[in-house]
mmCIF file of C-alpha atoms and ligand atoms in Angstrom:
data_model
loop_
_atom_site.group_PDB
_atom_site.id
_atom_site.type_symbol
_atom_site.label_atom_id
_atom_site.label_comp_id
_atom_site.label_asym_id
_atom_site.label_seq_id
_atom_site.Cartn_x
_atom_site.Cartn_y
_atom_site.Cartn_z
ATOM 1 C CA MET A 1 9.992 20.610 7.264
ATOM 2 C CA TYR A 2 13.446 22.026 7.824
ATOM 3 C CA VAL A 3 16.221 20.920 5.554
ATOM 4 C CA VAL A 4 19.511 21.279 7.369
ATOM 5 C CA TRP A 5 21.992 20.281 4.740
ATOM 6 C CA ASN A 6 24.613 23.010 4.492
ATOM 7 C CA LYS A 7 24.729 22.796 0.737
ATOM 8 C CA ARG A 8 22.155 23.104 -1.949
ATOM 9 C CA LEU A 9 23.333 20.647 -4.537
ATOM 10 C CA LEU A 10 22.734 17.153 -3.234
ATOM 11 C CA SER A 11 23.749 13.882 -4.796
ATOM 12 C CA GLU A 12 21.481 10.883 -4.893
ATOM 13 C CA LEU A 13 22.023 7.261 -5.685
ATOM 14 C CA VAL A 14 19.597 4.391 -6.117
ATOM 15 C CA ARG A 15 21.743 1.734 -4.458
ATOM 16 C CA THR A 16 19.420 -1.249 -4.608
ATOM 17 C CA PHE A 17 16.392 -1.982 -6.736
ATOM 18 C CA PRO A 18 13.153 -3.904 -6.244
ATOM 19 C CA LYS A 19 13.678 -7.657 -6.341
ATOM 20 C CA ASP A 20 10.934 -8.117 -8.879
ATOM 21 C CA SER A 21 12.255 -6.158 -11.829
ATOM 22 C CA ALA A 22 9.546 -7.618 -14.042
ATOM 23 C CA LEU A 23 7.082 -5.335 -12.240
ATOM 24 C CA LEU A 24 9.282 -2.261 -12.186
ATOM 25 C CA GLY A 25 12.427 -1.887 -14.236
ATOM 26 C CA ARG A 26 15.571 -0.126 -13.080
ATOM 27 C CA ASP A 27 15.265 2.768 -15.469
ATOM 28 C CA THR A 28 11.723 3.342 -14.253
ATOM 29 C CA VAL A 29 12.848 3.293 -10.623
ATOM 30 C CA ARG A 30 15.585 5.824 -11.291
ATOM 31 C CA ALA A 31 13.188 8.085 -13.147
ATOM 32 C CA LEU A 32 10.663 7.827 -10.335
ATOM 33 C CA MET A 33 13.246 8.772 -7.738
ATOM 34 C CA TYR A 34 14.188 11.795 -9.785
ATOM 35 C CA TYR A 35 10.622 12.993 -9.722
ATOM 36 C CA ALA A 36 10.254 12.139 -6.043
ATOM 37 C CA LEU A 37 13.199 14.372 -5.195
ATOM 38 C CA LYS A 38 11.858 17.039 -7.493
ATOM 39 C CA VAL A 39 8.954 17.379 -5.073
ATOM 40 C CA TRP A 40 11.520 18.763 -2.636
ATOM 41 C CA SER A 41 13.509 20.834 -5.077
ATOM 42 C CA ASP A 42 10.327 22.535 -6.205
ATOM 43 C CA ILE A 43 9.649 23.874 -2.711
ATOM 44 C CA ALA A 44 13.156 24.216 -1.248
ATOM 45 C CA PRO A 45 16.341 25.814 -2.589
ATOM 46 C CA LEU A 46 17.800 22.410 -3.376
ATOM 47 C CA ASN A 47 18.950 20.632 -6.469
ATOM 48 C CA PHE A 48 19.596 16.946 -6.885
ATOM 49 C CA HIS A 49 21.833 15.075 -9.226
ATOM 50 C CA GLU A 50 22.373 11.374 -9.596
ATOM 51 C CA VAL A 51 25.838 10.005 -8.910
ATOM 52 C CA ALA A 52 27.395 6.593 -9.355
ATOM 53 C CA GLY A 53 29.647 6.453 -6.302
ATOM 54 C CA SER A 54 28.896 5.240 -2.801
ATOM 55 C CA ASP A 55 28.982 8.597 -1.010
ATOM 56 C CA ALA A 56 25.745 10.122 -2.222
ATOM 57 C CA ASP A 57 23.944 12.435 0.190
ATOM 58 C CA ILE A 58 20.741 10.529 -0.366
ATOM 59 C CA GLN A 59 20.984 6.784 -0.782
ATOM 60 C CA ILE A 60 17.870 4.963 -1.876
ATOM 61 C CA ASP A 61 17.431 1.307 -1.054
ATOM 62 C CA PHE A 62 14.821 -1.330 -1.561
ATOM 63 C CA THR A 63 15.229 -3.528 1.456
ATOM 64 C CA LYS A 64 13.094 -5.547 3.844
ATOM 65 C CA ALA A 65 12.609 -6.791 7.385
ATOM 66 C CA ASP A 66 15.446 -5.808 9.740
ATOM 67 C CA HIS A 67 18.023 -3.939 7.682
ATOM 68 C CA ASP A 68 20.252 -2.651 10.498
ATOM 69 C CA ASP A 69 18.967 0.885 10.908
ATOM 70 C CA GLY A 70 16.704 0.287 13.907
ATOM 71 C CA TYR A 71 13.509 0.546 11.871
ATOM 72 C CA PRO A 72 12.734 -2.925 10.536
ATOM 73 C CA PHE A 73 10.070 -3.252 7.874
ATOM 74 C CA ASP A 74 6.989 -5.312 8.580
ATOM 75 C CA GLY A 75 6.477 -7.445 5.486
ATOM 76 C CA PRO A 76 3.661 -6.898 2.973
ATOM 77 C CA GLY A 77 1.255 -4.113 3.947
ATOM 78 C CA GLY A 78 1.721 -1.763 6.881
ATOM 79 C CA THR A 79 4.782 0.420 6.556
ATOM 80 C CA VAL A 80 5.850 0.753 2.921
ATOM 81 C CA ALA A 81 8.711 3.247 3.130
ATOM 82 C CA HIS A 82 10.585 5.577 5.435
ATOM 83 C CA ALA A 83 13.121 8.336 5.081
ATOM 84 C CA PHE A 84 15.642 9.939 7.403
ATOM 85 C CA PHE A 85 16.146 13.633 7.888
ATOM 86 C CA PRO A 86 19.580 15.017 7.192
ATOM 87 C CA GLY A 87 22.002 15.058 10.089
ATOM 88 C CA GLU A 88 24.813 13.091 11.631
ATOM 89 C CA ARG A 89 23.188 9.680 11.734
ATOM 90 C CA PHE A 90 24.729 7.102 9.399
ATOM 91 C CA THR A 91 21.419 6.853 7.576
ATOM 92 C CA ALA A 92 20.929 10.633 7.331
ATOM 93 C CA GLY A 93 19.112 11.613 4.182
ATOM 94 C CA ASP A 94 18.533 8.038 3.122
ATOM 95 C CA THR A 95 15.251 6.653 1.892
ATOM 96 C CA HIS A 96 14.214 3.013 2.217
ATOM 97 C CA PHE A 97 11.399 1.184 0.495
ATOM 98 C CA ASP A 98 10.004 -2.104 1.806
ATOM 99 C CA ASP A 99 10.877 -4.697 -0.815
ATOM 100 C CA ASP A 100 8.272 -7.064 0.589
ATOM 101 C CA GLU A 101 5.762 -4.858 -1.179
ATOM 102 C CA ALA A 102 5.083 -5.547 -4.832
ATOM 103 C CA TRP A 103 6.079 -2.152 -6.207
ATOM 104 C CA THR A 104 4.445 -0.971 -9.399
ATOM 105 C CA PHE A 105 3.926 2.288 -11.207
ATOM 106 C CA ARG A 106 0.519 3.259 -12.528
ATOM 107 C CA SER A 107 -0.622 -0.282 -12.094
ATOM 108 C CA PRO A 108 -4.209 -0.821 -13.243
ATOM 109 C CA ASP A 109 -5.001 -2.707 -10.036
ATOM 110 C CA HIS A 110 -3.941 0.136 -7.778
ATOM 111 C CA LEU A 111 -7.099 0.845 -5.850
ATOM 112 C CA GLN A 112 -6.046 1.506 -2.275
ATOM 113 C CA ALA A 113 -4.010 4.254 -0.718
ATOM 114 C CA PRO A 114 -0.526 3.343 0.513
ATOM 115 C CA GLY A 115 -0.556 2.173 4.091
ATOM 116 C CA GLU A 116 -4.098 0.835 3.876
ATOM 117 C CA ALA A 117 -3.547 -2.213 1.763
ATOM 118 C CA ALA A 118 -3.575 -5.721 3.099
ATOM 119 C CA GLY A 119 -0.778 -8.144 2.309
ATOM 120 C CA GLY A 120 -0.191 -8.923 -1.325
ATOM 121 C CA GLN A 121 -1.544 -5.660 -2.686
ATOM 122 C CA HIS A 122 0.640 -3.791 -5.100
ATOM 123 C CA LYS A 123 2.098 -0.511 -3.942
ATOM 124 C CA ASP A 124 1.902 2.133 -6.579
ATOM 125 C CA PHE A 125 4.585 4.791 -6.598
ATOM 126 C CA GLU A 126 2.277 7.462 -7.838
ATOM 127 C CA GLY A 127 0.139 7.085 -4.737
ATOM 128 C CA VAL A 128 3.122 7.172 -2.399
ATOM 129 C CA PHE A 129 4.407 10.348 -3.994
ATOM 130 C CA GLN A 130 1.045 12.007 -3.731
ATOM 131 C CA CYS A 131 1.171 11.298 -0.009
ATOM 132 C CA HIS A 132 4.623 12.858 0.098
ATOM 133 C CA ARG A 133 3.222 16.030 -1.343
ATOM 134 C CA LEU A 134 0.579 16.074 1.354
ATOM 135 C CA GLY A 135 3.160 15.450 4.040
ATOM 136 C CA THR A 136 1.529 12.298 5.336
ATOM 137 C CA VAL A 137 4.331 9.851 4.610
HETATM 138 ZN ZN1 ZN B 1 15.379 1.658 6.878
#
């Protein structure tokens, strides 16, 4: 993977959160995103810091269905997340999670790998991040 940002300190912002905050609180989401980005900063000369403004390099959204970037989500199951490489596109660097999934973290009923589950299954962040490390998401 080539990272083509021309700077090494990148800002990130969790712009929207899962609709069901009873399953996954905001502080947990922000902490999870920090560790997700750390997967990159461990292997590339990059550092990330969280910002509060609207011009973060990496904007993280929980969204669903058609969300105006040309890659509509497909409801529960199927595609659970996607991310855009850096570049000129308006979504460059952004990461989207399908909010039609029931996101959890270390949920005891997490039994299936992300992408395999049928509708209604919880999506566990730990599993998604493990896929990231393997380069399959
Ligand atoms: Zn998207």
